[in-house]
mmCIF file of C-alpha atoms (C1' of nucleotides) in Angstrom:
data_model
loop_
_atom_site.group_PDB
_atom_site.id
_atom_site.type_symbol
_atom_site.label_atom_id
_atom_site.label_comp_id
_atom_site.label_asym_id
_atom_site.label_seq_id
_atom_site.Cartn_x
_atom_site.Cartn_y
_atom_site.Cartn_z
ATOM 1 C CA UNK L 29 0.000 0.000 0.000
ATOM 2 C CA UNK L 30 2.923 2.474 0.371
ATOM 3 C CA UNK L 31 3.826 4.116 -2.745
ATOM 4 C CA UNK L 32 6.093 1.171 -3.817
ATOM 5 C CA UNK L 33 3.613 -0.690 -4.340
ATOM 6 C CA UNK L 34 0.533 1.100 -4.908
ATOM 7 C CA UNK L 35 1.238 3.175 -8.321
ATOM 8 C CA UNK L 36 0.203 6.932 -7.188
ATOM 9 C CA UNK L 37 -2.984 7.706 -6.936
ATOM 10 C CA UNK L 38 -3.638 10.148 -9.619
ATOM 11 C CA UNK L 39 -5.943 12.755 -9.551
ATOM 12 C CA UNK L 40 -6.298 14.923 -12.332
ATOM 13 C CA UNK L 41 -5.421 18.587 -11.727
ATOM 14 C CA UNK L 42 -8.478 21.395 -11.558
ATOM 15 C CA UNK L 43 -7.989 22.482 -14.932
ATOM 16 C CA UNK L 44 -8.185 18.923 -15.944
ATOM 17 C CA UNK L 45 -11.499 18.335 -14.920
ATOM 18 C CA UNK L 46 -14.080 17.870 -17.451
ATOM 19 C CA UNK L 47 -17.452 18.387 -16.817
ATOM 20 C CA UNK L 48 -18.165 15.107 -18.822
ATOM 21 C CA UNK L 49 -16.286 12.959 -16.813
ATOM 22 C CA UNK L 50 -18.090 14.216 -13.651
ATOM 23 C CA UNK L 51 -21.561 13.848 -14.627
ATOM 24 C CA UNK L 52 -20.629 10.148 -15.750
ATOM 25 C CA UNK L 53 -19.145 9.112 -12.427
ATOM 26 C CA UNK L 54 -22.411 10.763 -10.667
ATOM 27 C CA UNK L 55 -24.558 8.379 -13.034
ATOM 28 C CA UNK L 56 -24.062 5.721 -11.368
ATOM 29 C CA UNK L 57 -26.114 4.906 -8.120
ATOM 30 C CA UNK L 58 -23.480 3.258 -6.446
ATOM 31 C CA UNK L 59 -21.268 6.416 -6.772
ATOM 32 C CA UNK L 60 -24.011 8.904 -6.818
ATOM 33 C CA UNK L 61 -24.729 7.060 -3.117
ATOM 34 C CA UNK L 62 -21.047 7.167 -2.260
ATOM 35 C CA UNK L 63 -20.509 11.050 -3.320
ATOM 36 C CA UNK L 64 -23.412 12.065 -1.055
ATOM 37 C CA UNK L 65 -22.036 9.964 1.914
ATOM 38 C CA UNK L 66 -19.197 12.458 1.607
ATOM 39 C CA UNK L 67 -21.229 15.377 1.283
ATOM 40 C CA UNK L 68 -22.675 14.473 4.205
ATOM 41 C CA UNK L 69 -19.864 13.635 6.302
ATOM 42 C CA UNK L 70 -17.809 16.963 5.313
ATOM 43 C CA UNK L 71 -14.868 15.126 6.554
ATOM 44 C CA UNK L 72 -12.539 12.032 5.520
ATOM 45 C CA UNK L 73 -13.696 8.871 4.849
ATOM 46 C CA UNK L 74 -12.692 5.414 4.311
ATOM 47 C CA UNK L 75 -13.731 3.497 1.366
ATOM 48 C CA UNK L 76 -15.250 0.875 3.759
ATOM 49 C CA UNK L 77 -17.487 2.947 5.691
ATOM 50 C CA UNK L 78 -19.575 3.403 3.432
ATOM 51 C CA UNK L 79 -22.501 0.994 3.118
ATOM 52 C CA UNK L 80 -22.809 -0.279 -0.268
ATOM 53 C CA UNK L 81 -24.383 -3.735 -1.568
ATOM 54 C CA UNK L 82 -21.087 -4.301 -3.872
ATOM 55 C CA UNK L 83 -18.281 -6.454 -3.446
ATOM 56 C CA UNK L 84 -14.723 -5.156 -2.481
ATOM 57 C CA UNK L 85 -13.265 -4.671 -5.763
ATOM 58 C CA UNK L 86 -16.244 -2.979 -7.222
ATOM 59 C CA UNK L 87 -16.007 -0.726 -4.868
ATOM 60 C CA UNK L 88 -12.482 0.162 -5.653
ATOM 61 C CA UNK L 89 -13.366 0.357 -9.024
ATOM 62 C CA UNK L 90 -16.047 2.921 -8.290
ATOM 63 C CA UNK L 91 -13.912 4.811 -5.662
ATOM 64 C CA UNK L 92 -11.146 4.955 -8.603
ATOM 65 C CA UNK L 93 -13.679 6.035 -11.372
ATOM 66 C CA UNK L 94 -14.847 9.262 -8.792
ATOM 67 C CA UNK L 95 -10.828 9.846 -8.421
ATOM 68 C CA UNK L 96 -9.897 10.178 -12.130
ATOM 69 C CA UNK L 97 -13.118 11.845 -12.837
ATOM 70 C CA UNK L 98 -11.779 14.750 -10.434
ATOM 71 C CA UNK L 99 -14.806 14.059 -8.066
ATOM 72 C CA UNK L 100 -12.576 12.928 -4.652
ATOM 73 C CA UNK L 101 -9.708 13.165 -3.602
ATOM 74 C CA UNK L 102 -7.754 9.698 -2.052
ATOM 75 C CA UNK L 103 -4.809 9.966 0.439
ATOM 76 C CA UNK L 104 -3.041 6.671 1.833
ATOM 77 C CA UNK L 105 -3.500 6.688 5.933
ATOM 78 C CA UNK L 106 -2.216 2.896 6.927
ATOM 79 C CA UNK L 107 -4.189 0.316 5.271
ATOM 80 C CA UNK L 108 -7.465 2.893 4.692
ATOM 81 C CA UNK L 109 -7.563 5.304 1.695
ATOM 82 C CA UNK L 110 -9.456 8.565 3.160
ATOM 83 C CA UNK L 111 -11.247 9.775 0.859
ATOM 84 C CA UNK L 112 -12.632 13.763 0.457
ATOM 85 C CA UNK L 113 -14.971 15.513 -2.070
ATOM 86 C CA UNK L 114 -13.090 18.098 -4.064
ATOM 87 C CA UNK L 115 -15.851 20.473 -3.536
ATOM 88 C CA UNK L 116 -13.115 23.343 -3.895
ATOM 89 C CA UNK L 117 -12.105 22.545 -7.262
ATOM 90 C CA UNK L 118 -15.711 21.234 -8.842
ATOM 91 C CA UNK L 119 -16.984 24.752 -7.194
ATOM 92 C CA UNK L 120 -14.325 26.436 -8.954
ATOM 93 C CA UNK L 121 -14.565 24.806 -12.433
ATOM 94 C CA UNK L 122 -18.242 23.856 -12.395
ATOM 95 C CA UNK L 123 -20.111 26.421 -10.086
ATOM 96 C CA UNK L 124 -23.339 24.994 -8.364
ATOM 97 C CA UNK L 125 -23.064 21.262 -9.977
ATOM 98 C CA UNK L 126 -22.396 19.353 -7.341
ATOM 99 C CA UNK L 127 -24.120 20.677 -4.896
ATOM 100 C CA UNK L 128 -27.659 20.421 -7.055
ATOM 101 C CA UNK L 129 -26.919 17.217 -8.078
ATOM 102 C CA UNK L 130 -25.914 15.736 -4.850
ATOM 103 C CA UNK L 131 -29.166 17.535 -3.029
ATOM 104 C CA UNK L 132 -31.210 16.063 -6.314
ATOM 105 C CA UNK L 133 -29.912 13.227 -4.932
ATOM 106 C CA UNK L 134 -31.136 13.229 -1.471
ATOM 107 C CA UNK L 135 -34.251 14.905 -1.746
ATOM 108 C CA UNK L 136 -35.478 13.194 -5.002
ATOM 109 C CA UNK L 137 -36.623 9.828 -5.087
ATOM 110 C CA UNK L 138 -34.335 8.458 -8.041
ATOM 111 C CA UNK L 139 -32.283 5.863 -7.421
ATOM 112 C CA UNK K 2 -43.455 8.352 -39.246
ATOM 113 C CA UNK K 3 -46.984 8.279 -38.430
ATOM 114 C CA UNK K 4 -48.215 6.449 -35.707
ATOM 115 C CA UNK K 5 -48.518 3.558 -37.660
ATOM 116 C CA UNK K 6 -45.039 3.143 -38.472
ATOM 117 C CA UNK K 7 -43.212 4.673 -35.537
ATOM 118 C CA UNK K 8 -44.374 2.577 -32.323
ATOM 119 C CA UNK K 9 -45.404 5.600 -30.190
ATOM 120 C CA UNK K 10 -42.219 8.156 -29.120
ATOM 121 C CA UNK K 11 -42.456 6.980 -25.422
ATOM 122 C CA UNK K 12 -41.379 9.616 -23.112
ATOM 123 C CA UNK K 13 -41.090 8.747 -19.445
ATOM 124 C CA UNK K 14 -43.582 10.566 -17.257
ATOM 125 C CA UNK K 15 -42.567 13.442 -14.977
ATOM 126 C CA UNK K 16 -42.578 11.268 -11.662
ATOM 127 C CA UNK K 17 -40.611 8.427 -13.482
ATOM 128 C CA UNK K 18 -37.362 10.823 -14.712
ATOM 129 C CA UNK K 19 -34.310 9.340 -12.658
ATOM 130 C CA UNK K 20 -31.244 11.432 -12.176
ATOM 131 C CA UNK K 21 -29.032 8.313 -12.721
ATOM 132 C CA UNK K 22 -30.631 8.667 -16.141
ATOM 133 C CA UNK K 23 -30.704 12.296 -16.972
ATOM 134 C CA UNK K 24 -26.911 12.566 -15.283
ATOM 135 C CA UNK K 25 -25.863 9.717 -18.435
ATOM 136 C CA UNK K 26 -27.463 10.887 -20.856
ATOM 137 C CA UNK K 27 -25.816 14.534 -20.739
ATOM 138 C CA UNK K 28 -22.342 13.025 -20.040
ATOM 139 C CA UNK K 29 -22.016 12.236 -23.332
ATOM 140 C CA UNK K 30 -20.632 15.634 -25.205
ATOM 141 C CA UNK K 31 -23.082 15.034 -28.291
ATOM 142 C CA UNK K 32 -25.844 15.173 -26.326
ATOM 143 C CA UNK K 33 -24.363 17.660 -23.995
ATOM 144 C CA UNK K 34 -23.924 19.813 -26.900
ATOM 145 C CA UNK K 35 -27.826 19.054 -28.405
ATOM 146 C CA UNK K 36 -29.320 19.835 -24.850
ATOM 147 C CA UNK K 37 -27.299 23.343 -24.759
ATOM 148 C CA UNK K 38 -28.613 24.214 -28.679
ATOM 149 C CA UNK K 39 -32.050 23.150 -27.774
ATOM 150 C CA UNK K 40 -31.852 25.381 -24.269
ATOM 151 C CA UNK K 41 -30.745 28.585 -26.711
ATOM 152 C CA UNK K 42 -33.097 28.556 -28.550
ATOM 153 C CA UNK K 43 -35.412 28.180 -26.170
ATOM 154 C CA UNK K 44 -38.027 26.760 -29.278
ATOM 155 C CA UNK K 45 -38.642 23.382 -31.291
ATOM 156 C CA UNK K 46 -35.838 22.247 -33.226
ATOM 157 C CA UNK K 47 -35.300 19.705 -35.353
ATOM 158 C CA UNK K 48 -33.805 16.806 -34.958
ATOM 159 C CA UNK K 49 -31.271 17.722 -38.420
ATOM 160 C CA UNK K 50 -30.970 21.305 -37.112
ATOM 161 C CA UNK K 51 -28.018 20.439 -34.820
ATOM 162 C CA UNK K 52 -24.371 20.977 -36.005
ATOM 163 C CA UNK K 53 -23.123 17.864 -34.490
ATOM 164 C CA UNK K 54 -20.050 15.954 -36.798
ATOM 165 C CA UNK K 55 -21.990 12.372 -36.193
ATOM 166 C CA UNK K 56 -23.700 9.980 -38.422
ATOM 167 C CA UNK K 57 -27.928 10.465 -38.882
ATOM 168 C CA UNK K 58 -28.293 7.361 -37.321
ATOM 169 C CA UNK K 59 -26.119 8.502 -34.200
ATOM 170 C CA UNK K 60 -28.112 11.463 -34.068
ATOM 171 C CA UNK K 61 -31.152 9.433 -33.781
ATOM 172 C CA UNK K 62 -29.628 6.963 -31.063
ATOM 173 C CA UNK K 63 -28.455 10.183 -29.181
ATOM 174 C CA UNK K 64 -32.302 12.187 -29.155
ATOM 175 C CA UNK K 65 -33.274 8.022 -28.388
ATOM 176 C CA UNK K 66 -31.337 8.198 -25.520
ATOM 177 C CA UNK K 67 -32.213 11.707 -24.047
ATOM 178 C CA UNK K 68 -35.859 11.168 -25.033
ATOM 179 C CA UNK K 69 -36.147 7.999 -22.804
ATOM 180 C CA UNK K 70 -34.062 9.858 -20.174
ATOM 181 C CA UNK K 71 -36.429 12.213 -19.777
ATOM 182 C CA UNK K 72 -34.055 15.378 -21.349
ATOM 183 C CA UNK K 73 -36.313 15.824 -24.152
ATOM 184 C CA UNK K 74 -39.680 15.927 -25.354
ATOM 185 C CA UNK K 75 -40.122 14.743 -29.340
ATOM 186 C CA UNK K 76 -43.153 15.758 -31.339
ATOM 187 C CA UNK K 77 -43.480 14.217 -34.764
ATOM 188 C CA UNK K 78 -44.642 17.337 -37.372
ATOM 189 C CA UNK K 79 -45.112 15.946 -40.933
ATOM 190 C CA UNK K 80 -41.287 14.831 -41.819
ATOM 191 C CA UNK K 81 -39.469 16.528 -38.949
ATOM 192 C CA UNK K 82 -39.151 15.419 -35.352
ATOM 193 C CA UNK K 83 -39.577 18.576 -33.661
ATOM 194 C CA UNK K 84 -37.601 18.601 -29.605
ATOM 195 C CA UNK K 85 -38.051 20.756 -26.827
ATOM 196 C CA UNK K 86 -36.031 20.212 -23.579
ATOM 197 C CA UNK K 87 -38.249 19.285 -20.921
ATOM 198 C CA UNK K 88 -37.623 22.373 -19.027
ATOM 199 C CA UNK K 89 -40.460 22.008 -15.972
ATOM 200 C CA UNK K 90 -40.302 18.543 -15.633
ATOM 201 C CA UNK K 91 -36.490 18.822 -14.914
ATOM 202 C CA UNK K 92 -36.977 21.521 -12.876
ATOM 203 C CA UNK K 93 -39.811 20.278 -10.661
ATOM 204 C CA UNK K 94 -37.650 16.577 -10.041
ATOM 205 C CA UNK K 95 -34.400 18.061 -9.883
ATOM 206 C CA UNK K 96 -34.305 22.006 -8.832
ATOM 207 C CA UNK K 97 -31.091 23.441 -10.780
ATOM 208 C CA UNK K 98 -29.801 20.835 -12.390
ATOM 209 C CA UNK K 99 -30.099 21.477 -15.814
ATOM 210 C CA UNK K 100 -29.421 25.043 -15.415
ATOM 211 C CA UNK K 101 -26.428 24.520 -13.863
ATOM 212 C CA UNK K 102 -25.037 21.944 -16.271
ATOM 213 C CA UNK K 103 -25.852 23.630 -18.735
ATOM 214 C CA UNK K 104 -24.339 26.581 -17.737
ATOM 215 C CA UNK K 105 -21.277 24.570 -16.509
ATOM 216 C CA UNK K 106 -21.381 23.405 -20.026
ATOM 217 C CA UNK K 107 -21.921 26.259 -21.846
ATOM 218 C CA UNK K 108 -18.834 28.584 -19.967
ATOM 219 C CA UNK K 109 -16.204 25.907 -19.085
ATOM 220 C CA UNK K 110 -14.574 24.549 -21.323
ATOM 221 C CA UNK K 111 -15.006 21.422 -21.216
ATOM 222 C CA UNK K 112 -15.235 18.995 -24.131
ATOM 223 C "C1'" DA V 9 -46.752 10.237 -59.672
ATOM 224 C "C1'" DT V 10 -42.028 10.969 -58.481
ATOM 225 C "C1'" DC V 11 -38.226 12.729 -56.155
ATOM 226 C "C1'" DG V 12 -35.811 14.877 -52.336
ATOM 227 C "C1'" DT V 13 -35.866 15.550 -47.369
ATOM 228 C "C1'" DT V 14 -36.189 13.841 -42.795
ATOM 229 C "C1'" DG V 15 -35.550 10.597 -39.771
ATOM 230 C "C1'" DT V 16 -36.076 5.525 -38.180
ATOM 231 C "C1'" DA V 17 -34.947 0.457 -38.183
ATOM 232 C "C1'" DC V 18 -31.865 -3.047 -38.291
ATOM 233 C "C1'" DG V 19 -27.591 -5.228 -38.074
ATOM 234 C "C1'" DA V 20 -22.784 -4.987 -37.069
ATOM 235 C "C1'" DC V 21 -18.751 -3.972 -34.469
ATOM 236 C "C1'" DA V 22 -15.229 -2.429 -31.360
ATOM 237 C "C1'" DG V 23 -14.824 -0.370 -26.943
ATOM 238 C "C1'" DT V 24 -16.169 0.488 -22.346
ATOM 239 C "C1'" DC V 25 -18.587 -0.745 -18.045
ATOM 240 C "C1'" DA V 26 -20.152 -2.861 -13.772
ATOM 241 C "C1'" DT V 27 -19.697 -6.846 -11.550
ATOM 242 C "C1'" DC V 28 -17.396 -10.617 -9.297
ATOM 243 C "C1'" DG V 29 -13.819 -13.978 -7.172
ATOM 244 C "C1'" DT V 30 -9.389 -14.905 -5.916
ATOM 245 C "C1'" DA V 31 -4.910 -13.733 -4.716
ATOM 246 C "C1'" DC V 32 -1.861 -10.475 -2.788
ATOM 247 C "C1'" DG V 33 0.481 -6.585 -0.162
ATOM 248 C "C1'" DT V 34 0.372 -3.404 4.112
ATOM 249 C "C1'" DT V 35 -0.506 -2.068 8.390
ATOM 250 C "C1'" DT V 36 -2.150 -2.770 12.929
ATOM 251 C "C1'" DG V 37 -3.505 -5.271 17.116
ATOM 252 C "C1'" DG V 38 -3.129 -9.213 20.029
ATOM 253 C "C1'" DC Z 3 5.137 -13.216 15.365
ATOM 254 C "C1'" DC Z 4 0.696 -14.022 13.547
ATOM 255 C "C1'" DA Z 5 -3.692 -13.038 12.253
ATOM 256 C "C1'" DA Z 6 -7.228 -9.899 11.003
ATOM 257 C "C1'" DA Z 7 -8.589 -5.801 8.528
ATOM 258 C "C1'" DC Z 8 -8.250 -2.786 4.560
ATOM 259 C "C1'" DG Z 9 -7.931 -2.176 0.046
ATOM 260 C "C1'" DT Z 10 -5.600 -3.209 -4.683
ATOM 261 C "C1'" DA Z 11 -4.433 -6.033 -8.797
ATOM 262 C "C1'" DC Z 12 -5.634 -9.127 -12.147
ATOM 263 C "C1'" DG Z 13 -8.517 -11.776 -14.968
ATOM 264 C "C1'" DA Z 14 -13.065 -12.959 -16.500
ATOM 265 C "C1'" DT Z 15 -17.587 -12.100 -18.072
ATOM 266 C "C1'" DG Z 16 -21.916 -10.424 -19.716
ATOM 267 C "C1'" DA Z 17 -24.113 -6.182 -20.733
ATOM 268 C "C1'" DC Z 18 -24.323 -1.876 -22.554
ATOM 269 C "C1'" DT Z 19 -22.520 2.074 -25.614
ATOM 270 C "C1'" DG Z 20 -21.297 4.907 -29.455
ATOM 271 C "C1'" DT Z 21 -20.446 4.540 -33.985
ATOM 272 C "C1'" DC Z 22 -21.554 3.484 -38.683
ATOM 273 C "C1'" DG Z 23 -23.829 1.955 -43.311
ATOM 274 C "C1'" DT Z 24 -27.641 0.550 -45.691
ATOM 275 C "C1'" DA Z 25 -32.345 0.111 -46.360
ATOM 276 C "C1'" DC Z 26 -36.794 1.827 -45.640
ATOM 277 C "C1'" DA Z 27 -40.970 4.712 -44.581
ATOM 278 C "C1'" DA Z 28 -43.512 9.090 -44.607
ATOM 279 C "C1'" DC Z 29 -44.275 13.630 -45.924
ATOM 280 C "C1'" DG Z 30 -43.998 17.637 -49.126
ATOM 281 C "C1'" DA Z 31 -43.185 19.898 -53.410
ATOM 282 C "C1'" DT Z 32 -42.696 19.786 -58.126
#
DNA sequence: ATCGTTGTACGACAGTCATCGTACGTTTGG
DNA sequence: CCAAACGTACGATGACTGTCGTACAACGAT
């Protein structure tokens, strides 16, 4: 899990970030459920906490689709990976889409 | 193209739009870039009115896929498939979030 | 009537996706 | 030191996606 082995954890950078890319990795209920966890928690998380009905490694998959997209943000902490919404940068780049998507998400009954 | 030949232009009804759904349909940038034209103008516009560089029978996949999505409404008008974006119904399910992807869309510059 | 326009239907095809199981590497706690 | 917990890597698989070409149907104008 140190960097030796695990190969970086990439994030793209805030100009990077298309809006494309974003509104994919929110399509998905799994990750749509996973980015509102965050929202609600305001604070780190571990990928386990959160309680989804997929298996371990599609739930890394997921967690790695929301990193690339420019959605979270990962950082290594022992074994867990604490992950944080990059509500900064989406802000920044794509003013107001997050947050009316993720409260969409909450208040709406879809998915 | 009349009822007896196209089987119905099924649109989902206000109540039954999921954001999973309306999130994938506009992360694709052809349709991204259809649901911005269509918000311009603000009017019906044909289906062949849209600069996009893909095939006619993309284009017709793409309105498919916002139409069942819930994007779009299609109204058949002789020859011509006429489209409005579903505007209220959007608005009503999911406060803000076309606006502000289409906005997003529209000033960043993504794809 | 016939032709051009508009758009669909169907079939094909390569690429991506979501899912899983199993195996593995790290770190931490007993 | 050993075992459990956390998460990744890899490979597989079935489904879906975006793309296209060709053929076809309907409407409108000549």
């Amino acid at each position: 899990m140190t960097p030796s082995t695990v190969e970086k954890i990439a994030h793209p950078a805030r100009d990077e970030i298309e809006l494309s890319d974003v509104l994919h990795a929110l399509s998905d209920p799994v990750r749509l459920q996973i980015a509102a966890g965050l929202a609600a928690a305001s604070c780190e998380r571990s990928c386990g906490s959160f309680d989804v009905r997929v298996s371990k490694s599609t739930c890394t998959h997921h967690f790695k689709v929301l990193r690339e997209a420019g959605v979270i943000h990962q950082r290594q902490e022992g074994t867990a990976r604490l992950n944080t919404l990059r509500v900064d940068d989406l802000e920044a780049r794509f003013p107001g889409v997050l947050e009316t998507i993720l409260r969409a998400a909450l208040s709406g009954a879809s998915s």
